[in-house]
Coordinates of C-alpha atoms and ligand atoms in Angstrom, one line a residue:
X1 CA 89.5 71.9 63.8
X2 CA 89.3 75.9 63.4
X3 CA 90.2 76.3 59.7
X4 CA 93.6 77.6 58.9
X5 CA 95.4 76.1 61.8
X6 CA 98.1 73.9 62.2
X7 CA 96.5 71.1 64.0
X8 CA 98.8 71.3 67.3
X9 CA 99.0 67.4 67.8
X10 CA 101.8 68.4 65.2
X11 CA 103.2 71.3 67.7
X12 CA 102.8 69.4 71.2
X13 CA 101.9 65.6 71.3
X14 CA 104.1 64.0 69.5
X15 CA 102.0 61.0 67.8
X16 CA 103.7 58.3 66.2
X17 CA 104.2 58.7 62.7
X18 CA 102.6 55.1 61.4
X19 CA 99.4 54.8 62.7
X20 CA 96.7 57.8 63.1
X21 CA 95.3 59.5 60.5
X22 CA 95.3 63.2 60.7
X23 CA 91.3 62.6 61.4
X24 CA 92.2 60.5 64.3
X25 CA 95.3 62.6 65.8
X26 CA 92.9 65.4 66.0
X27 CA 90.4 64.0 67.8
X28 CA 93.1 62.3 69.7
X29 CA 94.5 65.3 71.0
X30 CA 90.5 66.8 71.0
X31 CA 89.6 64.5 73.7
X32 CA 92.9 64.5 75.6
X33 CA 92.0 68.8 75.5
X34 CA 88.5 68.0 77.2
X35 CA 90.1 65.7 79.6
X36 CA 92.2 68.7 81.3
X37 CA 90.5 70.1 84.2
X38 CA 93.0 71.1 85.8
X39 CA 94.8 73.4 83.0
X40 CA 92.7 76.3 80.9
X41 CA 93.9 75.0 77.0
X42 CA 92.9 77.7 74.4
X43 CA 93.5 79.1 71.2
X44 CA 93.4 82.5 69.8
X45 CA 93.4 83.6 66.7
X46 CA 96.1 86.3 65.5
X47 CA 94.4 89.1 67.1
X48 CA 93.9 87.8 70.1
X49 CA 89.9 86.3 70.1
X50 CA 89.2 83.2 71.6
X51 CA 88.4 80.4 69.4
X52 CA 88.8 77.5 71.5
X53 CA 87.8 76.5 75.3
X54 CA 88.5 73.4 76.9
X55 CA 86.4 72.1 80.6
X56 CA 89.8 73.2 82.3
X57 CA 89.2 76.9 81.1
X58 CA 85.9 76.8 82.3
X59 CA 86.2 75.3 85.9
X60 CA 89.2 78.3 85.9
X61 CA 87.7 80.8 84.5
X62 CA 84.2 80.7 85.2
X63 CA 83.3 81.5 81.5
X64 CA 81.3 78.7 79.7
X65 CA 82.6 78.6 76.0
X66 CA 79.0 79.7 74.7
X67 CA 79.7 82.9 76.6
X68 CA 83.9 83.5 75.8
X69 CA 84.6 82.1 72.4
X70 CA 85.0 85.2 69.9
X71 CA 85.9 87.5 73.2
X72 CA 89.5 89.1 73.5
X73 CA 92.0 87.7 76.2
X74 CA 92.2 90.6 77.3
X75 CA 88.7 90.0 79.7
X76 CA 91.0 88.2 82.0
X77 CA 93.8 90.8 82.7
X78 CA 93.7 93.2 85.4
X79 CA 92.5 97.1 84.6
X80 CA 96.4 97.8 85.8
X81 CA 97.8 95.5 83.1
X82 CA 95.4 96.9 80.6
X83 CA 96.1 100.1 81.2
X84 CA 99.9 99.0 80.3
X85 CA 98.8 97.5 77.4
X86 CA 99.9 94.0 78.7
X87 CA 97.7 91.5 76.5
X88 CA 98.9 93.3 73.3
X89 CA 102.5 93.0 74.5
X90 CA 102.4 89.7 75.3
X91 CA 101.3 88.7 71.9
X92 CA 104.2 90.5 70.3
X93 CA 106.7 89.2 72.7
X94 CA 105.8 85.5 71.5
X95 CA 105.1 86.7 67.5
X96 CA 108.6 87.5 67.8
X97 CA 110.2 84.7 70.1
X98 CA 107.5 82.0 69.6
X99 CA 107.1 81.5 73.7
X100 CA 106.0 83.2 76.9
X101 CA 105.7 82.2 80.3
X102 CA 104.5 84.7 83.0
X103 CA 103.4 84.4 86.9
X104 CA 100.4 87.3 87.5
X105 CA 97.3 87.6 88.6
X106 CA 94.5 87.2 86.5
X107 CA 90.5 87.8 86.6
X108 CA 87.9 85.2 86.8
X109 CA 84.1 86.0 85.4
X110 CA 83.6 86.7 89.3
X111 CA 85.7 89.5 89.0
X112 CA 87.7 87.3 91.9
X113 CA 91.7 87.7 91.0
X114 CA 94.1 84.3 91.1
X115 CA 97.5 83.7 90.5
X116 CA 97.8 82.6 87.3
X117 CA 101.1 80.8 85.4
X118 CA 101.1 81.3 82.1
X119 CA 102.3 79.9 78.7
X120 CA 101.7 81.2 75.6
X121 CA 102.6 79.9 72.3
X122 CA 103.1 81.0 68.4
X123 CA 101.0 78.8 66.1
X124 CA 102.3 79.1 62.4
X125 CA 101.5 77.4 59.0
X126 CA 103.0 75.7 56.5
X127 CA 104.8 78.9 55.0
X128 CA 105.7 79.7 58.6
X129 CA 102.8 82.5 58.9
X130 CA 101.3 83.5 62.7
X131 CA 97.8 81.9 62.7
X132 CA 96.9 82.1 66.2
X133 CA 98.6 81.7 69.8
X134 CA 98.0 78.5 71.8
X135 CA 97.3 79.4 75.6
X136 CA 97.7 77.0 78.8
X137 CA 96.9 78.8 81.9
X138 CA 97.4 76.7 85.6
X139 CA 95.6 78.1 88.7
X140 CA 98.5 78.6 91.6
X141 CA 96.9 80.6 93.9
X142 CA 97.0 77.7 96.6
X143 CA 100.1 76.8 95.7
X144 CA 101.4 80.7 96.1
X145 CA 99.3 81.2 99.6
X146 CA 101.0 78.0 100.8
X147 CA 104.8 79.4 99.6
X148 CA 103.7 82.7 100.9
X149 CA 102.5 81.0 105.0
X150 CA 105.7 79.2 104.4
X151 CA 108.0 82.1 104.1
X152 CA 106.2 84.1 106.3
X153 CA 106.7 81.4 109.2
X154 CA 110.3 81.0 108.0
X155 CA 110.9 84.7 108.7
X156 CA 109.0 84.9 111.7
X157 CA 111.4 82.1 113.1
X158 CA 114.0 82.7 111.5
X159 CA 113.0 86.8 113.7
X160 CA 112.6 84.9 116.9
X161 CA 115.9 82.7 116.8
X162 CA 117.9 86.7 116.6
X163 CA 115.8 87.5 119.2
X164 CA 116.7 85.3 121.6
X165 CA 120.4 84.7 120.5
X166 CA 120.4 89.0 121.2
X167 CA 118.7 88.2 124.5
X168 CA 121.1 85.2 125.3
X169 CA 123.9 87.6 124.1
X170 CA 123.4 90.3 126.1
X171 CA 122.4 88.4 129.3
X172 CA 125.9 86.2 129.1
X173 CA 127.4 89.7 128.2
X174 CA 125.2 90.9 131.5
X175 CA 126.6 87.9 133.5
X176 CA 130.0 88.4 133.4
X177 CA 130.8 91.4 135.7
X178 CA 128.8 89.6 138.8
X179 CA 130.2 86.2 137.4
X180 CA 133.7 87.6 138.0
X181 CA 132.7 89.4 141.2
X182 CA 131.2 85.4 143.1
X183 CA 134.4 83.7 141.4
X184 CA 137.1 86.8 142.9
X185 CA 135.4 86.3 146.4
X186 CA 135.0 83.3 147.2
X187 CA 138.4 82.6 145.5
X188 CA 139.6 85.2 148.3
X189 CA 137.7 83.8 150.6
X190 CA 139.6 80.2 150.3
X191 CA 142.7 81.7 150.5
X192 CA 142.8 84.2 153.2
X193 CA 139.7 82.5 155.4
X194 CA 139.6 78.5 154.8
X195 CA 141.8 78.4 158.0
X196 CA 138.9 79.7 159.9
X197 CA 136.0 77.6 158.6
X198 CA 135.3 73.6 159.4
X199 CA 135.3 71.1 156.8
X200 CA 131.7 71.2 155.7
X201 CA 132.3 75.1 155.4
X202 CA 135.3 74.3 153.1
X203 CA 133.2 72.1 150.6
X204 CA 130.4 74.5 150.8
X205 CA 132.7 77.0 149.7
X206 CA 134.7 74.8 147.0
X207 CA 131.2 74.0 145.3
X208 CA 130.2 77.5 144.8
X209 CA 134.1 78.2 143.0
X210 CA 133.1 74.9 140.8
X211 CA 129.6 76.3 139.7
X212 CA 130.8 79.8 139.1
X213 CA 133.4 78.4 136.7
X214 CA 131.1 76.1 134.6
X215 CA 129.2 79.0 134.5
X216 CA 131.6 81.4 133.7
X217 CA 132.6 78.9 130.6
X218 CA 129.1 78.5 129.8
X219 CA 128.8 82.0 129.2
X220 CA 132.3 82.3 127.3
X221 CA 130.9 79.7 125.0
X222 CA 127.3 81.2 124.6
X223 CA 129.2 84.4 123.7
X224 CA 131.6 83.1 121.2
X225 CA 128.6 81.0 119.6
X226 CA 126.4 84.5 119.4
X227 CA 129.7 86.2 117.9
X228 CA 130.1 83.4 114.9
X229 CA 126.8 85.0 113.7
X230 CA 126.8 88.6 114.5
X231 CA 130.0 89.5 113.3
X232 CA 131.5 89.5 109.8
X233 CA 133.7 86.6 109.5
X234 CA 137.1 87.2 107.2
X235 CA 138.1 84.4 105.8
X236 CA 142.0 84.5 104.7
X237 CA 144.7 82.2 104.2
X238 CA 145.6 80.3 106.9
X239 CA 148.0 77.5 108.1
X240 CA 146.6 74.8 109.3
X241 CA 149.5 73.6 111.3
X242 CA 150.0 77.2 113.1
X243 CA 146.0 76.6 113.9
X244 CA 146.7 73.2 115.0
X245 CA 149.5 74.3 117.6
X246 CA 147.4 77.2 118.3
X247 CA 144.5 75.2 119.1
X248 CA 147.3 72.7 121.3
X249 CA 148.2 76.0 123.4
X250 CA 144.6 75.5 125.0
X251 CA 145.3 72.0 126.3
X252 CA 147.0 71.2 129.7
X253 CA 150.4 69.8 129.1
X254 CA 148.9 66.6 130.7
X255 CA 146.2 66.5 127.9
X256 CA 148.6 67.2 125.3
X257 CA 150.9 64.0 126.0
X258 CA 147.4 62.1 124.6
X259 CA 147.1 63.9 121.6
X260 CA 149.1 63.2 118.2
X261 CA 149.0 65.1 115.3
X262 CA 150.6 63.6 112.1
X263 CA 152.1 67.2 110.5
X264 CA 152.5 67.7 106.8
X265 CA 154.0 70.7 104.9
X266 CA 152.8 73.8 105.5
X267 CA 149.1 73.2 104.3
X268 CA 147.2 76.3 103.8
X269 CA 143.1 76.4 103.6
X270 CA 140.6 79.5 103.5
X271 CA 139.4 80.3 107.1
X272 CA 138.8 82.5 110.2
X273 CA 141.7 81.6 111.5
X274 CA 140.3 82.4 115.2
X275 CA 137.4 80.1 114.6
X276 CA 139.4 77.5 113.0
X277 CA 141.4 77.4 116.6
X278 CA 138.3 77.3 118.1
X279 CA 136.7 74.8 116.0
X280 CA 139.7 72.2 116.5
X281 CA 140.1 73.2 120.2
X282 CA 136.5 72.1 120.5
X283 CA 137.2 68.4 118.7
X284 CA 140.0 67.9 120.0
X285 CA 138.9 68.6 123.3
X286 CA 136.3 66.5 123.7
X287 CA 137.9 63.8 121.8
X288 CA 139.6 63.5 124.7
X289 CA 136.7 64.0 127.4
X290 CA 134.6 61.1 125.7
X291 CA 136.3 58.0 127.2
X292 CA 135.3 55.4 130.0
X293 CA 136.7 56.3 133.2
X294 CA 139.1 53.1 133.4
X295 CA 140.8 54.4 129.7
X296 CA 143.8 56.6 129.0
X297 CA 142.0 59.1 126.1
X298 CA 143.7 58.8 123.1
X299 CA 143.5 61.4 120.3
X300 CA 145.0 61.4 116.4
X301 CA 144.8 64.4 114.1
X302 CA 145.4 64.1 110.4
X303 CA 145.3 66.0 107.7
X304 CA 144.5 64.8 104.2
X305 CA 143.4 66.0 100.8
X306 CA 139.2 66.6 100.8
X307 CA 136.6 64.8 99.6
X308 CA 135.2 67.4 97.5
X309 CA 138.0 69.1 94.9
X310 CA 140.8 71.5 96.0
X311 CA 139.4 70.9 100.0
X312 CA 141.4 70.0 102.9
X313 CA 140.1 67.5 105.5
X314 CA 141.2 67.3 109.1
X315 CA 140.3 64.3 110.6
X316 CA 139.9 64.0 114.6
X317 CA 139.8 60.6 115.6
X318 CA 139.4 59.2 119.5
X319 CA 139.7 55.7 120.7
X320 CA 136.5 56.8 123.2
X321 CA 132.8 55.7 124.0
X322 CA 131.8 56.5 120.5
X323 CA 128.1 58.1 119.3
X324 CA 125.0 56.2 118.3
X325 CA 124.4 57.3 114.5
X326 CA 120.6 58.2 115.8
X327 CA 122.2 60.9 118.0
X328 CA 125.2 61.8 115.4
X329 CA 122.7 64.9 114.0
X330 CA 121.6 66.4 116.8
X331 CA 124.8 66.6 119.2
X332 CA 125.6 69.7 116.5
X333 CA 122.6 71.7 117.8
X334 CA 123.4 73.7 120.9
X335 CA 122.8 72.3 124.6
X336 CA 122.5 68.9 122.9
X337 CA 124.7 66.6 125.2
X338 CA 124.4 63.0 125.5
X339 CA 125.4 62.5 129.2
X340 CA 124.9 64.6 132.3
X341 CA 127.8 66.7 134.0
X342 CA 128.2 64.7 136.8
X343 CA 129.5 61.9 133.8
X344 CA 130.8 63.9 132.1
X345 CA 131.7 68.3 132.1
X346 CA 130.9 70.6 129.6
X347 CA 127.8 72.9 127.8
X348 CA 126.7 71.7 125.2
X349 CA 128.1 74.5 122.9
X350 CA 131.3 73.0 121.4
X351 CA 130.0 71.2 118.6
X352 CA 127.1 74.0 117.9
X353 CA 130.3 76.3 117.3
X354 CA 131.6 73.5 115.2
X355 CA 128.4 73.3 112.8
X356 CA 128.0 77.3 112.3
X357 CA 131.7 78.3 112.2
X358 CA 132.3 75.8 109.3
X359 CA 129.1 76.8 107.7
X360 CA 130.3 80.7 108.0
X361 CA 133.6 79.7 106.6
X362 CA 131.5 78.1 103.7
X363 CA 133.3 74.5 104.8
X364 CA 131.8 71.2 105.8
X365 CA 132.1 68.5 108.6
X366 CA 130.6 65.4 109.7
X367 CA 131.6 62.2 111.6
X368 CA 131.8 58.4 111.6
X369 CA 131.5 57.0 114.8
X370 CA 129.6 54.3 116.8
X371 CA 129.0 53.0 120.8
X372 CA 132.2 51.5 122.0
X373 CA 134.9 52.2 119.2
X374 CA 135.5 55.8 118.9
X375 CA 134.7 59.0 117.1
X376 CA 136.3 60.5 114.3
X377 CA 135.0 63.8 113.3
X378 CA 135.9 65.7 110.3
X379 CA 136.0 69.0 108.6
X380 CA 136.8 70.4 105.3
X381 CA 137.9 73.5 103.9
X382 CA 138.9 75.0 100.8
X383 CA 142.6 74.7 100.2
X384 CA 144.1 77.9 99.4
X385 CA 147.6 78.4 96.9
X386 CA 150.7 79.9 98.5
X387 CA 151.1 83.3 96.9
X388 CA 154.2 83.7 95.0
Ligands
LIG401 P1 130.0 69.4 125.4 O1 131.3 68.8 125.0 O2 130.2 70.7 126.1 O3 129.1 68.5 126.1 P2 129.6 69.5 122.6 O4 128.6 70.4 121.8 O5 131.0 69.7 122.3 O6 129.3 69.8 124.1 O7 129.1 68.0 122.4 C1 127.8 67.7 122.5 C2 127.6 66.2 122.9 O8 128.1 65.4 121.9 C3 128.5 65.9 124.1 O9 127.8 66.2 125.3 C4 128.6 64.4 123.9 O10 127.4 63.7 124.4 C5 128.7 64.2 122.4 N1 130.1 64.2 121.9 C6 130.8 65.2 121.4 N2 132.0 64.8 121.0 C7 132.1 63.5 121.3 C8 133.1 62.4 121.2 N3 134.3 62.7 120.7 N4 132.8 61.2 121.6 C9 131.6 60.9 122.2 N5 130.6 61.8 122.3 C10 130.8 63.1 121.9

């Protein structure tokens, strides 16, 4: 034990109080010291000379504790941080507060740099007098390179996804004037010309009117999902019934007859009230797609108080062919569909526009559903006060 100090079994291991001597706490906490190879544990004295070196400081360092002991700590700061007056700092920081922790680079003997986290300690006496500053130092370089790939590769994706929802946004934006041009023609051409064609002409003609509307609404959907993250979305007050019978305006009055909607006072929740409509257009919609062919659809929307506090839920429930829960994640990313068109219409967008609408309106959603008895999906947003 370096005269004068505070053994620090007293400062950090707590040793039970029957039992070891003093004698035997220190060389308790002595060998636990040598066992740490993976931590540089050392003391300094006031001034800032090293006194103490453990194996850990040496595999670290590179310094042997024949060569360190009795140098200042200052050997292992960078000439920048010297030239600052860092080591000197330091000390005073934690003389006044009694604890440091920093994140920098430091030197090895090999003059090599690595990332270095830091805690320093005060180490008093009895009549509460400095008497040297405990030191743990922990080698992160890997550790930062690894966070550093990491959020490199994060950014570079996270780069490439804008990319190509610009490039998807502009071709759909692109697609629309010649997408409008096929559907006008051939839309003339039925009306004033079917009388002239045969049959197989006729159903050539009716398949090319059927693809250019899936694609026109595949483009209206890949436009409003690129929209829900370029543009600012204002979230306001908004009733959720109005959104509701918005949202109903989109349905055929056929559809509409399967759809029920148990109303409540005017309920108010924080939204985009545009993406709201859209987001409960899109349940509601394909709640009542997703049925065997033989079965009237069959859809029930309620509102109820949130699971979380001061949220509103709106529950969409269908009596249709339900969702495996193995497939319940991915139907939110976009293009992900279950079933192909000829089973059943549609792009793969809706529920895409569901997941980042509520996550730009700072809501959630989710559903409980399984093969054969139904699907009721959910959202929730905060509930907002009526002003006075
Ligand atoms: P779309 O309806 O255009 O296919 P969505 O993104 O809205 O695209 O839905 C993705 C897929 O999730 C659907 O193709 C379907 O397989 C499944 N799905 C969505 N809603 C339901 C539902 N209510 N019942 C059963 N399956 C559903």
């Amino acid at each position: 034990m370096i005269p004068g100090l505070i053994p620090m079994t007293q400062r950090v291991v707590k040793m039970p109080k029957p039992g070891l001597s003093r004698f035997q706490s220190e060389s308790v906490f002595r060998s636990l010291v040598e066992a740490v190879q993976d931590y540089a544990i050392f003391v300094l004295d006031p001034k800032g000379n090293i006194m103490t070196w453990n194996p850990g400081a040496e595999r670290i360092k590179g310094y042997s504790a024949e060569e360190i002991i009795g140098k200042h700590f200052s050997i292992f700061y960078l000439p920048e941080d010297l030239a600052t007056n860092k080591p000197a700092r330091e000390l005073e920081t934690v003389a006044e507060t009694g604890m440091l922790e920093d994140e920098s680079w430091r030197l090895r003997k090999d003059g090599t740099a690595f990332w270095a986290s830091v805690l320093i300690t005060r180490l008093l006496d009895d009549k509460g007098k400095i008497i040297g500053f405990g030191k743990i130092t922990r080698d992160l370089t890997e550790r930062r390179r690894y966070s550093q790939e990491l959020e490199l590769r994060i950014a570079e994706r996270e780069r490439t996804n804008a990319e190509l929802e610009a490039f998807s946004y502009s071709v759909s934006h692109d697609l629309r004037a010649p997408l409008r041009a096929i559907e006008g023609f051939s839309q003339a051409l039925r009306e004033e010309y079917s009388h002239l064609f045969d049959e197989t002409a006729n159903d050539y003609l009716q398949q090319v009117i059927d693809a250019s509307t899936r694609m026109n609404r595949l483009v209206q959907d890949l436009l409003n999902y690129s929209r829900l993250s370029r543009t600012e979305l204002a979230v306001d007050k908004v009733d959720l019934n109005s959104a509701l019978t918005s949202a109903m305006k989109e349905l055929t009055t056929q559809e509409r007859k399967f759809v029920s909607i148990s109303r409540h006072q005017k309920m108010l929740v924080m939204a985009h009230e545009q993406t709201l409509i859209q987001i409960l257009g899109n349940l509601i919609s394909n709640g009542l797609k997703f049925h065997a062919p033989e079965q009237q659809p069959q859809v029930t929307v309620d509102i109820r108080p949130g699971a979380r506090p001061k949220t509103v839920r709106v529950l969409i429930t269908d009596r249709g062919i339900g969702i495996a829960p193995e497939h319940q994640h991915r139907i939110f990313q976009v293009f992900e569909r279950l079933h192909g068109i000829e089973d059943f219409p549609g792009t793969g967008i809706g529920l895409a526009i569901v997941k980042r609408g509520m996550e730009r309106m700072d809501g959630t959603y989710g559903l409980e559903s399984s093969p054969g008895s139904g699907s009721a999906f959910w959202i929730e947003l905060q509930a907002a006060e009526e002003s006075k």
